[in-house]
Tab-separated table of C-alpha atoms and ligand atoms in Angstrom:
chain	number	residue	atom	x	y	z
A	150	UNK	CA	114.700	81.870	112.825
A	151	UNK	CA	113.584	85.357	113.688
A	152	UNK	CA	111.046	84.937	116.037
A	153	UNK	CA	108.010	87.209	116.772
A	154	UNK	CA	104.516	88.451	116.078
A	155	UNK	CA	103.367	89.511	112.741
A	156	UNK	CA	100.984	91.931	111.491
A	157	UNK	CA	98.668	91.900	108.000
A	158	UNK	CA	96.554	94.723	106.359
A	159	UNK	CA	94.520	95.160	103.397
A	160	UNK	CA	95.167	97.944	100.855
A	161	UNK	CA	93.642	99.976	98.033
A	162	UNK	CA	90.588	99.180	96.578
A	163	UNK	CA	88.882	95.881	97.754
A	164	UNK	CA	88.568	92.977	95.464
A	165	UNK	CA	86.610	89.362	95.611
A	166	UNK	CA	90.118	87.704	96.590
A	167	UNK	CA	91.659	89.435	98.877
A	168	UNK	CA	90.136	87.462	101.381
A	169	UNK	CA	91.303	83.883	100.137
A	170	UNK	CA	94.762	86.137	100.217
A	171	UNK	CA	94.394	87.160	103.967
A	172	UNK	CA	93.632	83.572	104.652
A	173	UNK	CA	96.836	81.951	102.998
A	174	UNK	CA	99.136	84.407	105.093
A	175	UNK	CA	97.691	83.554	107.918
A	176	UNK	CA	97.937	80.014	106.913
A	177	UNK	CA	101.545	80.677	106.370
A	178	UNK	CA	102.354	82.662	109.520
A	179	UNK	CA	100.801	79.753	111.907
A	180	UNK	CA	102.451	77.050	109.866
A	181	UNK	CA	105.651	78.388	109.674
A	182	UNK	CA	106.872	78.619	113.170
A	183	UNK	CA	108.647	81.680	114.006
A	184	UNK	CA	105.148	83.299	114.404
A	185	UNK	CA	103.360	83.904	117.761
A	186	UNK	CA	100.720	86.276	116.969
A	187	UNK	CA	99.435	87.415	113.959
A	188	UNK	CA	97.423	90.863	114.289
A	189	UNK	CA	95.182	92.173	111.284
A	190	UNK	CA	95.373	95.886	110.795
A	191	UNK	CA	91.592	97.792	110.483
A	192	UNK	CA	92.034	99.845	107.650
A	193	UNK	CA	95.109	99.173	106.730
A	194	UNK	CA	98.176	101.502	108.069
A	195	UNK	CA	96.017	103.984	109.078
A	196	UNK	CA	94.548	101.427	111.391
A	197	UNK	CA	98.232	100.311	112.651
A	198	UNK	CA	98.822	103.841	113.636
A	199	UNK	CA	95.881	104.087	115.571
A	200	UNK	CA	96.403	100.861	117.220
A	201	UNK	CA	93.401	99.190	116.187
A	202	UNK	CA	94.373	95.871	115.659
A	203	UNK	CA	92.199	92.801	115.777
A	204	UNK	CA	93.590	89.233	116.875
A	205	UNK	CA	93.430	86.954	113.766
A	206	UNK	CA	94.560	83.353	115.510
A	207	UNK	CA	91.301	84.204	117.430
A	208	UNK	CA	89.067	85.986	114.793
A	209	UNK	CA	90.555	83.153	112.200
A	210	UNK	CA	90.539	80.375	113.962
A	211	UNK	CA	89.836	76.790	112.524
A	212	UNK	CA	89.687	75.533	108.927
A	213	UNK	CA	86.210	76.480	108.777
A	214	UNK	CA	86.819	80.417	109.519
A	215	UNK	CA	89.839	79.852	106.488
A	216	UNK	CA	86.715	78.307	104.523
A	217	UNK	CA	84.556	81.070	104.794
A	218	UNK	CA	87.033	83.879	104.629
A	219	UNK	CA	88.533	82.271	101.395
A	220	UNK	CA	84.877	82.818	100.057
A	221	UNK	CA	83.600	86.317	101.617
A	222	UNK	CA	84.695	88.924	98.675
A	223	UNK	CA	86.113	92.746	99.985
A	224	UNK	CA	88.557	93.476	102.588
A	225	UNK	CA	87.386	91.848	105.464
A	226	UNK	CA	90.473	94.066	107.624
A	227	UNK	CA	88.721	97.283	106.047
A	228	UNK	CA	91.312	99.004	103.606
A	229	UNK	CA	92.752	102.535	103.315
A	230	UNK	CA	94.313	104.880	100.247
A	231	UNK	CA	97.054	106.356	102.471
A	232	UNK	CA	100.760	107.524	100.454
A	233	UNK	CA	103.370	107.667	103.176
A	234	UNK	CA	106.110	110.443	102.923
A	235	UNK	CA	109.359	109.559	101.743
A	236	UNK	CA	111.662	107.427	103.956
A	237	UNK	CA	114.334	110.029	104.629
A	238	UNK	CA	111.426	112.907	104.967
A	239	UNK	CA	112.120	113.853	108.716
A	240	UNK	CA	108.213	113.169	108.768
A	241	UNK	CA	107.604	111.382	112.186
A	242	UNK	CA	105.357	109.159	110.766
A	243	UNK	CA	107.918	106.215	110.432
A	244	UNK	CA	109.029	106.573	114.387
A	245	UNK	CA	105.670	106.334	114.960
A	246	UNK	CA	104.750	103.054	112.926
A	247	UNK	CA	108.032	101.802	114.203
A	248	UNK	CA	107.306	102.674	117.537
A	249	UNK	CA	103.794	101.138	117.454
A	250	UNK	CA	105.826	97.770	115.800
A	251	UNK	CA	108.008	97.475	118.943
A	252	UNK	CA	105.307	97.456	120.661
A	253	UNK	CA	103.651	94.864	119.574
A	254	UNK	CA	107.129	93.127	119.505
A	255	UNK	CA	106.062	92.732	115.505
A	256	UNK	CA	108.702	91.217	113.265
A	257	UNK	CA	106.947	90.587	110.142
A	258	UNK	CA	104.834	93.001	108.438
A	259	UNK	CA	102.485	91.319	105.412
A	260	UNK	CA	100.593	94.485	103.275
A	261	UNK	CA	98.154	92.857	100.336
A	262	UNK	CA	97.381	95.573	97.983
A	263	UNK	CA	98.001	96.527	94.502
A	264	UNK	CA	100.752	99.535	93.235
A	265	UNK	CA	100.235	101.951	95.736
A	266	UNK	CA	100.321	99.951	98.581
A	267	UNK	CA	103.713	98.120	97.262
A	268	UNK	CA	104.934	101.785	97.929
A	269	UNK	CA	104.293	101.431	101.280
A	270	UNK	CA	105.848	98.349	101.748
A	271	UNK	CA	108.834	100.197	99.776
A	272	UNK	CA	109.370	102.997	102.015
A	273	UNK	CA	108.997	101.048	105.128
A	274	UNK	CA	111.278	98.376	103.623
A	275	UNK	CA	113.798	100.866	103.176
A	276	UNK	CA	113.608	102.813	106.463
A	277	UNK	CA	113.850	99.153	108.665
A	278	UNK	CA	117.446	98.964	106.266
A	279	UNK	CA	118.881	102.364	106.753
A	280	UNK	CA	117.968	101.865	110.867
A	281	UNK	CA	118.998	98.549	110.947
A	282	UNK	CA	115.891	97.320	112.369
A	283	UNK	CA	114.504	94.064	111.891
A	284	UNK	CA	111.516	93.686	111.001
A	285	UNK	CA	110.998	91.998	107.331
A	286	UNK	CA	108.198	93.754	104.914
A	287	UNK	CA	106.561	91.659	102.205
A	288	UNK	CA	103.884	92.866	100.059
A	289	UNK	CA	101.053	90.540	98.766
A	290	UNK	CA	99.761	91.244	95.302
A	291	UNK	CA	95.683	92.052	94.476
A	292	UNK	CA	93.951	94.224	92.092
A	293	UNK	CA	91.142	93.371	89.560
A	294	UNK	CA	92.878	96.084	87.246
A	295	UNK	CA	95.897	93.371	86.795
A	296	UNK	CA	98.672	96.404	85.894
A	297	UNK	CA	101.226	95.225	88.484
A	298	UNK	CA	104.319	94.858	86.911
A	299	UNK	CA	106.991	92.024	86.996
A	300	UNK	CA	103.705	89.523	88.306
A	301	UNK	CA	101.974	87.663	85.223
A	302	UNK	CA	98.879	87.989	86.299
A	303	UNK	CA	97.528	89.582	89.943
A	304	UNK	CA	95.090	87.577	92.592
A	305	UNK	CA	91.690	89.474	92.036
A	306	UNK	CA	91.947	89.813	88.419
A	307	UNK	CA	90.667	86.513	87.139
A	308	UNK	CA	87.384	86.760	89.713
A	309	UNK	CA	86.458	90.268	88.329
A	310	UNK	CA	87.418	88.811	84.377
A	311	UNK	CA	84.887	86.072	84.628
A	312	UNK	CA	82.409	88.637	85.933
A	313	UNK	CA	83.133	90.979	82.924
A	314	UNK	CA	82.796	88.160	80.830
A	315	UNK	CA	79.995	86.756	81.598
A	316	UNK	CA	77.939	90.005	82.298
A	317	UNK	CA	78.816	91.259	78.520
A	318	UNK	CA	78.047	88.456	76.970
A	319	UNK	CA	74.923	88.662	79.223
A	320	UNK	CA	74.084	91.883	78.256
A	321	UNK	CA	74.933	90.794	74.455
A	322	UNK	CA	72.337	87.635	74.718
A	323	UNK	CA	69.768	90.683	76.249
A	324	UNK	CA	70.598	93.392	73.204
A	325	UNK	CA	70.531	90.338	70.281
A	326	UNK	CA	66.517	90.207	70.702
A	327	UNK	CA	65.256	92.893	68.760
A	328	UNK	CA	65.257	93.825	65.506
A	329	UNK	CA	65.313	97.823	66.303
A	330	UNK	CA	68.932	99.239	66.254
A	331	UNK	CA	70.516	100.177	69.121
A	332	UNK	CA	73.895	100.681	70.541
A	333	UNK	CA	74.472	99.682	74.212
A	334	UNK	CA	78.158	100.838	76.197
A	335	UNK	CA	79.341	99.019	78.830
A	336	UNK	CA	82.385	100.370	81.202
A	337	UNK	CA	84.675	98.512	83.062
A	338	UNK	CA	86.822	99.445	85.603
A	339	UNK	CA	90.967	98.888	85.071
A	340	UNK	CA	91.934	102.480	85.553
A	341	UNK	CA	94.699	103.437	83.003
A	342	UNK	CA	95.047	99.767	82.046
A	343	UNK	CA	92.526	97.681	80.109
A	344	UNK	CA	93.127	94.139	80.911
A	345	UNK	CA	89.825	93.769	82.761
A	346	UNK	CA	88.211	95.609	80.064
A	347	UNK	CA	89.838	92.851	78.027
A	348	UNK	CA	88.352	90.297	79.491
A	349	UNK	CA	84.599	90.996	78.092
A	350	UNK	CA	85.919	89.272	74.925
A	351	UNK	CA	86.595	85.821	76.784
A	352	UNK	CA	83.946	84.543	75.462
A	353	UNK	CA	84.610	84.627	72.138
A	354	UNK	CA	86.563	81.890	72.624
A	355	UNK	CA	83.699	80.031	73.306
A	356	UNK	CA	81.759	80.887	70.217
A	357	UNK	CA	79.763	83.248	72.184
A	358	UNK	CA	78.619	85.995	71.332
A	359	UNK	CA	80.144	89.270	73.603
A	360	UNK	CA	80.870	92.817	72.863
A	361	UNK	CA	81.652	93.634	69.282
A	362	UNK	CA	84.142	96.614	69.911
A	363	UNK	CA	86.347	97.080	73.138
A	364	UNK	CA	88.253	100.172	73.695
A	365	UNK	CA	91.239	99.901	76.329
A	366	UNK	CA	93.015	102.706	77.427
A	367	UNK	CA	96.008	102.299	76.418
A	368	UNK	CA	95.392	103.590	72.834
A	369	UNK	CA	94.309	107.032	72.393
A	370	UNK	CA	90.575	107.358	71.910
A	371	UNK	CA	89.360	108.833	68.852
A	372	UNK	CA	85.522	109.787	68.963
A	373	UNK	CA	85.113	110.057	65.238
A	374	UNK	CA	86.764	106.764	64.336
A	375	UNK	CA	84.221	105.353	67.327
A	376	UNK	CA	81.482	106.455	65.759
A	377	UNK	CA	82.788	105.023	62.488
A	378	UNK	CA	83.234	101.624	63.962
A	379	UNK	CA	79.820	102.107	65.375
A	380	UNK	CA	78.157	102.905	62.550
A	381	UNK	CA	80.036	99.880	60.645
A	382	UNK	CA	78.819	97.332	63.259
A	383	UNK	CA	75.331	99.019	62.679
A	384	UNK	CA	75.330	98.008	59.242
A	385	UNK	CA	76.346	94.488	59.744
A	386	UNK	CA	73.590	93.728	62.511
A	387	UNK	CA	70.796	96.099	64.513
A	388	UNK	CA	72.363	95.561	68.014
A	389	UNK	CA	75.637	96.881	69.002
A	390	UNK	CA	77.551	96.034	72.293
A	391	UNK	CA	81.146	97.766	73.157
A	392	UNK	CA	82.873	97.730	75.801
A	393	UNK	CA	85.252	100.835	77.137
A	394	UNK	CA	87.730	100.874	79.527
A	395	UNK	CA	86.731	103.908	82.566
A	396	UNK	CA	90.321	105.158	81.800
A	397	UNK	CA	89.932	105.805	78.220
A	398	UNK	CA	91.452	109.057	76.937
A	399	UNK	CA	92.002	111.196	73.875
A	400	UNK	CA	95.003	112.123	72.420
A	401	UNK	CA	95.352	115.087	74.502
A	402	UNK	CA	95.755	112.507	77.332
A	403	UNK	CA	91.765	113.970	78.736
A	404	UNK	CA	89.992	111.279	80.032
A	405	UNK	CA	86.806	110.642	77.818
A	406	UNK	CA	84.703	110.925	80.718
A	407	UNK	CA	85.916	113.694	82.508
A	408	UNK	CA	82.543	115.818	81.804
A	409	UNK	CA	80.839	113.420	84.192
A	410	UNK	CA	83.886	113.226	87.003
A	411	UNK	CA	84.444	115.010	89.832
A	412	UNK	CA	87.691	115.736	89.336
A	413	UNK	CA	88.337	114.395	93.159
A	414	UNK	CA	91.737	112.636	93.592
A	415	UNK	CA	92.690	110.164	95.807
A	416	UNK	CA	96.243	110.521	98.503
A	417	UNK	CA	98.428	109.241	95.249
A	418	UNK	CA	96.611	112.025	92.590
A	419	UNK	CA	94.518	108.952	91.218
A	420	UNK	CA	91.435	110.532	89.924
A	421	UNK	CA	88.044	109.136	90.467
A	422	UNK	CA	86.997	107.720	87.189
A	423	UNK	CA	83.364	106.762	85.705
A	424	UNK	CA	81.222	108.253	83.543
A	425	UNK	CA	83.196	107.369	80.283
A	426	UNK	CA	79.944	105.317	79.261
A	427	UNK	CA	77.294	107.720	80.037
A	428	UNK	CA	79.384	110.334	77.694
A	429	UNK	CA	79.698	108.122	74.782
A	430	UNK	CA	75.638	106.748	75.283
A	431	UNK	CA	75.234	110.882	74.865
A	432	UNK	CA	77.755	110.857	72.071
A	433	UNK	CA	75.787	108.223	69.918
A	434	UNK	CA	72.711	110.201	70.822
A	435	UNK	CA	73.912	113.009	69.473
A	436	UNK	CA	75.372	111.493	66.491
A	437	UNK	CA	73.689	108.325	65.423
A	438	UNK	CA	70.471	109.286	66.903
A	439	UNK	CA	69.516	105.677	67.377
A	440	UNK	CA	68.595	103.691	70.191
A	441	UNK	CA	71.631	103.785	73.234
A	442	UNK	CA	72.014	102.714	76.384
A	443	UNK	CA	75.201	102.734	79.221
A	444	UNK	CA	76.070	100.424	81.764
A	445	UNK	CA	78.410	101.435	84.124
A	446	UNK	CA	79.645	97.560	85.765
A	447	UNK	CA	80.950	99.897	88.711
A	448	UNK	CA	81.493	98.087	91.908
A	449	UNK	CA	79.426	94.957	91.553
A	450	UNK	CA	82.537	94.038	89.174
A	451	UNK	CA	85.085	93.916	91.788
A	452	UNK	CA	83.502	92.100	94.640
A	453	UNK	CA	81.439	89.449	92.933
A	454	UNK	CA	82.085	86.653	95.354
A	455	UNK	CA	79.161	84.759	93.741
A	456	UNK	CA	80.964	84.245	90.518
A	457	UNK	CA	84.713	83.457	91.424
A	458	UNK	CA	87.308	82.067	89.752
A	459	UNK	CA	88.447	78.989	91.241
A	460	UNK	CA	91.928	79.663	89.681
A	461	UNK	CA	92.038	82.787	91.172
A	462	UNK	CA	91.645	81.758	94.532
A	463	UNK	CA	93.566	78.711	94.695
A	464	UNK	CA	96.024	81.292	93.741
A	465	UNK	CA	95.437	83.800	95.961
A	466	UNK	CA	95.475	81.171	98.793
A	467	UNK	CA	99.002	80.327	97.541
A	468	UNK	CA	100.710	83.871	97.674
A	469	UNK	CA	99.254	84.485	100.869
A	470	UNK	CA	100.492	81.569	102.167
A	471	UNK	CA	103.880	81.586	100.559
A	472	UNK	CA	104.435	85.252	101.418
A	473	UNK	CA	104.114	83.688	104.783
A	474	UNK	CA	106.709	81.056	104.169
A	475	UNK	CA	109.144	84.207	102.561
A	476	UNK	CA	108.877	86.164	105.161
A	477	UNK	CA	109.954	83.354	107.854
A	478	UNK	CA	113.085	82.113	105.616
A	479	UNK	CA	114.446	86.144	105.945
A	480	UNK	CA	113.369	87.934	102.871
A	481	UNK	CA	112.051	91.329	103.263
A	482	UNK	CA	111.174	94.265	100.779
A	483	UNK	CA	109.716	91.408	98.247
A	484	UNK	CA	106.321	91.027	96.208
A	485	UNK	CA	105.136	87.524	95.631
A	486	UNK	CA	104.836	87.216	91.684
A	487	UNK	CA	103.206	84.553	89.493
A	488	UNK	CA	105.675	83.343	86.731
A	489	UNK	CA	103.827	81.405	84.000
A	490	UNK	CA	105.309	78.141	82.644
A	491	UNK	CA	102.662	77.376	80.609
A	492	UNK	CA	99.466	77.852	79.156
A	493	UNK	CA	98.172	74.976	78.033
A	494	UNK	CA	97.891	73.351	80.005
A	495	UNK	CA	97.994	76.132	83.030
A	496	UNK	CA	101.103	76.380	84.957
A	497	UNK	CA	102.497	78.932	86.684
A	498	UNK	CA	104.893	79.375	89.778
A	499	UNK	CA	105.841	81.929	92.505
A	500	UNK	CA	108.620	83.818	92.592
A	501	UNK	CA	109.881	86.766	95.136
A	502	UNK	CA	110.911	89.989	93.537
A	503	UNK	CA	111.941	93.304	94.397
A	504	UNK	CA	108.773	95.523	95.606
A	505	UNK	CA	110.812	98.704	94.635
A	506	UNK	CA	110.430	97.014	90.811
A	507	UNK	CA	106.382	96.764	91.312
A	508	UNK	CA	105.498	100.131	93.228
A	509	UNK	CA	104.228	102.767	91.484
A	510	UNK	CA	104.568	101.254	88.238
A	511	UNK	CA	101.691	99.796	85.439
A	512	UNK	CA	101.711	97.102	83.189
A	513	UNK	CA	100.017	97.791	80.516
A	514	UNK	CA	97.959	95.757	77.774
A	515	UNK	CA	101.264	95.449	74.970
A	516	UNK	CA	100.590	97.236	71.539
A	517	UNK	CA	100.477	93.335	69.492
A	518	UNK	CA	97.456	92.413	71.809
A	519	UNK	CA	95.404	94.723	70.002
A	520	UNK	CA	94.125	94.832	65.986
A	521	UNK	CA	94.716	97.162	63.275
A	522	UNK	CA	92.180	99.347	64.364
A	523	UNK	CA	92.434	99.599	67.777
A	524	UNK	CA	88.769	98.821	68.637
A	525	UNK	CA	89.343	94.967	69.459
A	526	UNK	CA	91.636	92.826	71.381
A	527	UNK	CA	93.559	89.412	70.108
A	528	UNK	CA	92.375	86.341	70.178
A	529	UNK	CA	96.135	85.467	71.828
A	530	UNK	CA	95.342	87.749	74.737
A	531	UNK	CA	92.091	86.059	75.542
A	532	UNK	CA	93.540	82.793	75.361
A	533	UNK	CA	95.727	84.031	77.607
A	534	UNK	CA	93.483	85.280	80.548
A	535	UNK	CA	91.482	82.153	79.776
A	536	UNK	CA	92.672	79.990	82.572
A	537	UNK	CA	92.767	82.886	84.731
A	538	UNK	CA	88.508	82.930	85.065
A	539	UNK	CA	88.407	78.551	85.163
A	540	UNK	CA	86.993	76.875	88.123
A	541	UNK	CA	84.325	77.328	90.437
A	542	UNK	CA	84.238	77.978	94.117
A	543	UNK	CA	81.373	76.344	95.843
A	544	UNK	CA	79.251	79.096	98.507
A	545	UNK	CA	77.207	77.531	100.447
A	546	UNK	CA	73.584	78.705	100.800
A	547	UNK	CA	71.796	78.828	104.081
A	548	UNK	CA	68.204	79.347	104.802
B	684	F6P	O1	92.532	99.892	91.603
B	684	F6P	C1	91.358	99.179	91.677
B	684	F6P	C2	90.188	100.025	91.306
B	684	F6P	O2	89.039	99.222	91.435
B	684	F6P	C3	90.234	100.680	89.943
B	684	F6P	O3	89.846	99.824	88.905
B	684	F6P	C4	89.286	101.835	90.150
B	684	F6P	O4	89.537	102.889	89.241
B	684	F6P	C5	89.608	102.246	91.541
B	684	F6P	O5	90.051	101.102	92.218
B	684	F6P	C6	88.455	102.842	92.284
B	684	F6P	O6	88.901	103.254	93.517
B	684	F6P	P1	87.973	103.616	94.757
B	684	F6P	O7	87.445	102.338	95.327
B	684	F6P	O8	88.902	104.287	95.709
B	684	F6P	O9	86.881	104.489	94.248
């Protein structure tokens, strides 16, 4: 048993269980023994080089803290975007994060945070090995855009699908009232991947009615075939509800919305993406000329702690908590990954894998989840991200 204190931070973009994840590694690191204190990182590794670090046996004390935290969406650490150089750089970066480490007399370092922030845990993996230094790195998986590889499914993802869902088929029940046509776009966040955007045809499953067309990015956009499927659905029934992934783009590889971007990147050349909506609202304007609106779901999508999924954070809870547990038995430079066994019913398991096989990388939505024409998603791919969005959480209301 390596003992020592350990050290947690938040990465990337926040989600509404990445909380319930925080909580199961510090469930983990007081459980399993080897751990003295556990430090939470402000914002991330930009916060551990600045040495503001906040006590979390104190700030996280009894089941009820774990209770609350589980249920409070966003980072509650604060989170960064940083991209560290490479390992073997010369940068002095690393002696200083290693430096700051000893300090601390911090053995285990826990990082929960999607692609880019597996690349930290990467690099710093691999610069402990090549210095022989032991302190063990283990990355926690989040992200509401669900694209990290060699993981069936990410913590995050099935809070922000049942929002999706059940704000387009919200905004369907809202656009079936009137007779007049109109044509109403809804964007979803995902980045260059579409499950979320996916998700708005849950319920379909359900008989419901939802968005009739959905657009993810991983097939090349075609405006003129959009307008075609547009004006198809127009002729079938007044109202017309499709969703679009923000990362759509055209053949060219442009992203659809890039008119309405900034064109602002983040430390890993991510650009800032939104607007895809607003241009196609202007695009049916333009060349249906009927009624058209655009909702862009934006933020409220990926910190709706009033609608989570109690799958997802029983779930989250678990990686946290068996990251924890990894960490203490020796393994270091490892992602915690959900392996499904089944579907139905729901079973899946966690397994530790390589973080060098999950940085930087994207799973994508595979080409048979989609139909013929591109515009819609399978019924087989909702079915599976069904039991992703089950179960309730209960908040409790005061005053
Ligand atoms: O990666 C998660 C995500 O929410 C993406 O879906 C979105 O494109 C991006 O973060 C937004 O990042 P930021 O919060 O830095 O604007």
């Amino acid at each position: 048993m390596m003992k020592g204190n350990a050290v947690i931070g938040q990465s990337g973009g926040p989600t509404a269980a990445i909380n319930a994840t925080l909580s199961g590694v510090i469930l983990g690191a007081k459980e399993c023994g080897c751990i003295d204190k556990i430090y939470g990182m402000r914002n991330g590794i930009e916060g551990l080089l600045a040495e503001r670090l906040v006590d979390l046996r104190q700030a996280v004390a009894g089941p009820e803290d774990h209770y609350a935290l589980e249920r409070t969406p966003a980072s509650a650490l604060g989170s960064c975007r940083k991209k560290l150089p490479a390992p073997d750089s010369g940068d002095g970066i690393y002696e200083e994060i290693f430096g700051i480490l000893q300090k601390y007399d911090i053995k285990y370092f826990f990082y929960i945070g999607g692609n880019d922030s597996m690349d930290t845990v990467d690099k710093l993996s691999a610069y402990a090995a090549a210095h022989e230094i032991q302190v063990r790195f283990v990355g926690v998986p989040k992200t509401i855009d669900n694209d990290l590889c060699c993981t069936d499914h990410t913590p995050g993802f099935g809070s922000a699908a049942k929002y999706v869902a059940t704000t387009v088929q919200e905004i369907a029940r809202d656009c079936s009232v009137y007779t007049v046509r109109a044509v109403t776009v809804v964007e979803i966040m995902g980045r260059d991947a579409g499950w979320l955007t996916a998700a708005a045809g849950l319920p379909r499953l359900g008989g419901q009615i939802t968005a009739d067309l959905i657009y993810l990015p991983e097939k090349p956009f075609d405006q003129e075939k959009f307008i075609a499927a547009v004006r198809a659905e127009l002729d079938r029934k007044p109202n017309v509800v499709v969703a679009v992934s923000e990362g759509l783009r055209d053949a060219q590889g442009a992203y659809v919305g890039q008119s309405a971007q900034s064109g602002a990147v983040d430390t890993f050349g991510h650009k800032y993406l939104s607007g895809t909506a607003k241009y196609l609202e202007l695009l049916v304007k333009d060349r249906i000329g009927c009624k058209v609106r655009s909702v862009e779901l934006n933020l409220p999508q990926r910190c709706a702690g009033h609608l989570l999924s109690g799958a997802d954070i029983a779930e989250s809870v678990a990686v946290g908590r068996a990251s924890a547990e990894a960490a203490a038995d020796g393994a270091t430079g490892v992602m915690g990954a959900f392996v499904r066994e089944s579907t139905r019913p729901y079973r899946a398991h966690i397994e530790f894998v390589p973080v060098s096989r999950v940085c930087n990388k994207i799973k994508y939505v595979p080409d048979d989840c989609f139909n013929a024409s591109a515009d819609n998603v399978t019924d087989e791919l909702l079915i599976s991200i069904a039991p992703l969005v089950l179960g309730r959480v209960e908040i409790p209301e005061k005053n």
